mmCIF file of C-alpha atoms in Angstrom:
data_model
loop_
_atom_site.group_PDB
_atom_site.id
_atom_site.type_symbol
_atom_site.label_atom_id
_atom_site.label_comp_id
_atom_site.label_asym_id
_atom_site.label_seq_id
_atom_site.Cartn_x
_atom_site.Cartn_y
_atom_site.Cartn_z
ATOM 1 C CA MET A 1 91.017 121.793 114.465
ATOM 2 C CA ASP A 2 87.433 120.796 115.165
ATOM 3 C CA ASN A 3 86.668 118.662 112.110
ATOM 4 C CA CYS A 4 90.130 117.232 111.487
ATOM 5 C CA ILE A 5 90.075 113.441 111.739
ATOM 6 C CA PHE A 6 93.787 113.325 112.611
ATOM 7 C CA CYS A 7 93.386 115.914 115.380
ATOM 8 C CA LYS A 8 90.552 113.761 116.729
ATOM 9 C CA ILE A 9 92.837 110.721 116.651
ATOM 10 C CA ILE A 10 95.578 112.624 118.509
ATOM 11 C CA ASN A 11 93.008 113.745 121.104
ATOM 12 C CA GLN A 12 91.709 110.155 121.434
ATOM 13 C CA GLU A 13 88.241 111.146 120.259
ATOM 14 C CA ILE A 14 88.568 108.510 117.527
ATOM 15 C CA PRO A 15 90.387 105.202 118.085
ATOM 16 C CA SER A 16 93.563 104.353 116.206
ATOM 17 C CA TYR A 17 96.194 101.646 116.089
ATOM 18 C CA LYS A 18 98.937 103.769 117.648
ATOM 19 C CA ILE A 19 102.482 102.529 117.204
ATOM 20 C CA TYR A 20 104.471 105.525 118.464
ATOM 21 C CA GLU A 21 103.855 108.801 120.247
ATOM 22 C CA ASP A 22 105.980 111.514 121.780
ATOM 23 C CA GLU A 23 105.468 115.187 122.577
ATOM 24 C CA LYS A 24 105.674 116.228 118.894
ATOM 25 C CA ILE A 25 104.412 113.382 116.723
ATOM 26 C CA TYR A 26 101.911 110.550 116.573
ATOM 27 C CA ALA A 27 102.296 107.441 114.395
ATOM 28 C CA PHE A 28 99.553 104.932 113.719
ATOM 29 C CA LEU A 29 98.456 102.322 111.213
ATOM 30 C CA ASP A 30 96.667 103.684 108.166
ATOM 31 C CA ILE A 31 93.176 102.215 108.202
ATOM 32 C CA SER A 32 93.465 101.375 104.475
ATOM 33 C CA GLN A 33 96.575 99.191 104.964
ATOM 34 C CA SER A 34 97.712 99.595 101.345
ATOM 35 C CA THR A 35 100.207 96.953 102.409
ATOM 36 C CA LYS A 36 100.675 95.238 105.775
ATOM 37 C CA GLY A 37 102.163 97.748 108.217
ATOM 38 C CA HIS A 38 101.220 100.904 106.255
ATOM 39 C CA THR A 39 101.858 103.613 108.844
ATOM 40 C CA LEU A 40 101.102 107.333 109.036
ATOM 41 C CA ILE A 41 103.319 109.792 110.877
ATOM 42 C CA ILE A 42 101.654 113.083 111.776
ATOM 43 C CA PRO A 43 102.700 116.159 113.699
ATOM 44 C CA LYS A 44 100.566 116.772 116.772
ATOM 45 C CA GLU A 45 100.407 120.409 115.762
ATOM 46 C CA HIS A 46 97.747 120.873 113.096
ATOM 47 C CA VAL A 47 99.448 121.941 109.886
ATOM 48 C CA THR A 48 97.794 121.475 106.525
ATOM 49 C CA ASP A 49 100.793 120.423 104.470
ATOM 50 C CA ILE A 50 104.569 120.719 104.069
ATOM 51 C CA PHE A 51 104.208 124.379 103.092
ATOM 52 C CA ASP A 52 103.087 125.139 106.671
ATOM 53 C CA TYR A 53 106.132 123.533 108.346
ATOM 54 C CA ASN A 54 108.793 125.642 109.986
ATOM 55 C CA GLU A 55 112.307 124.215 110.350
ATOM 56 C CA GLU A 56 111.746 123.023 113.916
ATOM 57 C CA LEU A 57 108.571 121.104 113.051
ATOM 58 C CA ALA A 58 110.216 119.593 109.971
ATOM 59 C CA SER A 59 113.141 118.458 112.099
ATOM 60 C CA ASP A 60 110.817 116.990 114.733
ATOM 61 C CA VAL A 61 108.705 115.059 112.226
ATOM 62 C CA PHE A 62 111.321 113.897 109.736
ATOM 63 C CA ALA A 63 113.826 112.877 112.430
ATOM 64 C CA ARG A 64 111.375 110.195 113.641
ATOM 65 C CA ILE A 65 110.952 108.523 110.244
ATOM 66 C CA PRO A 66 114.081 106.290 110.336
ATOM 67 C CA LYS A 67 113.233 104.966 113.819
ATOM 68 C CA ILE A 68 109.697 104.043 112.793
ATOM 69 C CA ALA A 69 110.856 102.646 109.431
ATOM 70 C CA ARG A 70 113.395 100.392 111.177
ATOM 71 C CA SER A 71 110.682 99.246 113.587
ATOM 72 C CA ILE A 72 108.453 98.234 110.681
ATOM 73 C CA GLU A 73 111.371 96.398 109.070
ATOM 74 C CA LYS A 74 112.140 94.512 112.294
ATOM 75 C CA ALA A 75 108.470 93.626 112.765
ATOM 76 C CA PHE A 76 108.206 92.320 109.194
ATOM 77 C CA PRO A 77 111.583 90.902 108.105
ATOM 78 C CA GLU A 78 109.993 89.713 104.856
ATOM 79 C CA MET A 79 109.650 93.377 103.832
ATOM 80 C CA GLU A 80 111.797 94.043 100.756
ATOM 81 C CA GLY A 81 111.453 97.826 100.519
ATOM 82 C CA LEU A 82 109.651 100.879 101.862
ATOM 83 C CA ASN A 83 107.995 103.852 100.181
ATOM 84 C CA ILE A 84 107.949 107.124 102.111
ATOM 85 C CA ILE A 85 105.305 109.412 100.642
ATOM 86 C CA ASN A 86 104.075 112.883 101.548
ATOM 87 C CA ASN A 87 101.215 114.218 99.399
ATOM 88 C CA ASN A 88 100.661 117.973 99.510
ATOM 89 C CA ARG A 89 97.455 119.561 98.289
ATOM 90 C CA GLU A 90 94.587 118.020 96.408
ATOM 91 C CA LEU A 91 96.267 117.769 93.001
ATOM 92 C CA ALA A 92 99.038 115.720 94.638
ATOM 93 C CA TYR A 93 96.434 113.314 96.120
ATOM 94 C CA GLN A 94 96.278 114.735 99.641
ATOM 95 C CA THR A 95 92.869 113.711 101.006
ATOM 96 C CA VAL A 96 93.254 114.526 104.712
ATOM 97 C CA PHE A 97 94.373 118.105 105.174
ATOM 98 C CA HIS A 98 96.493 117.540 108.260
ATOM 99 C CA SER A 99 100.040 116.895 107.093
ATOM 100 C CA HIS A 100 101.056 113.254 107.189
ATOM 101 C CA ILE A 101 103.783 110.985 105.906
ATOM 102 C CA HIS A 102 103.007 107.494 104.644
ATOM 103 C CA LEU A 103 105.422 104.640 105.342
ATOM 104 C CA ILE A 104 104.350 101.847 103.011
ATOM 105 C CA PRO A 105 106.208 98.543 103.371
ATOM 106 C CA ARG A 106 106.797 96.678 100.130
ATOM 107 C CA TYR A 107 106.737 92.903 99.971
ATOM 108 C CA SER A 108 106.639 92.123 96.249
ATOM 109 C CA LYS A 109 105.955 93.701 92.871
ATOM 110 C CA GLN A 110 102.466 92.180 93.117
ATOM 111 C CA ASP A 111 101.483 93.910 96.385
ATOM 112 C CA ASP A 112 98.893 96.173 94.696
ATOM 113 C CA PHE A 113 100.876 99.392 95.107
ATOM 114 C CA SER A 114 102.661 101.358 92.416
ATOM 115 C CA ILE A 115 104.123 104.743 91.593
ATOM 116 C CA HIS A 116 104.936 105.931 88.106
ATOM 117 C CA PHE A 117 107.378 108.739 87.336
ATOM 118 C CA GLY A 118 107.024 110.001 83.778
ATOM 119 C CA ASN A 119 110.218 110.855 81.921
ATOM 120 C CA HIS A 120 110.051 114.276 80.279
ATOM 121 C CA GLN A 121 113.777 114.817 79.896
ATOM 122 C CA ALA A 122 113.418 115.309 76.141
ATOM 123 C CA ASP A 123 110.897 118.125 76.733
ATOM 124 C CA TYR A 124 113.499 120.472 78.262
ATOM 125 C CA THR A 125 116.563 122.024 76.698
ATOM 126 C CA THR A 126 119.730 122.699 78.677
ATOM 127 C CA GLU A 127 118.757 126.369 78.739
ATOM 128 C CA GLU A 128 115.294 125.592 80.125
ATOM 129 C CA MET A 129 116.774 123.317 82.803
ATOM 130 C CA THR A 130 119.218 126.056 83.783
ATOM 131 C CA ALA A 131 116.369 128.599 83.974
ATOM 132 C CA ILE A 132 114.351 126.249 86.217
ATOM 133 C CA GLN A 133 117.422 125.645 88.381
ATOM 134 C CA GLU A 134 118.088 129.364 88.792
ATOM 135 C CA LYS A 135 114.454 130.162 89.589
ATOM 136 C CA ILE A 136 114.378 127.622 92.422
ATOM 137 C CA LYS A 137 117.876 128.489 93.700
ATOM 138 C CA GLU A 138 116.867 132.148 93.900
ATOM 139 C CA GLN A 139 113.933 131.263 96.165
ATOM 140 C CA VAL A 140 116.034 128.965 98.361
ATOM 141 C CA THR A 141 118.539 131.776 98.839
ATOM 142 C CA PHE A 142 115.820 134.389 99.377
ATOM 143 C CA HIS A 143 113.788 132.319 101.842
ATOM 144 C CA GLY A 144 116.695 130.346 103.336
#
């Protein structure tokens, strides 16, 4: 894609702090460094988000995550945890529309990074949960 910053990074038109590359993926330090070692993993094939992945691409990309995560952990033994985040579409905070996975090392509760999951369990009855379950299961079966 002509105006995609990640495609330009892959094509070496823009410099990056590359940490891993193979025929399918490219991994590099996120310029924002939310925490030390914050890494992005991107497919070399331009896909907008997870909804554009086929099974082969998903396997190629997601199979590399543990290797890169372990490398970050070995590089920074003081790391106490790791967030793996994939934002899809604008409402979900995707800002670069070339699919990417964030690996964000965590060092302490004061490292200026947080995620909050609201609890809406009381908002759904057993019947509503079952209806949601069935609706999704039907699509998995249909598209699987």
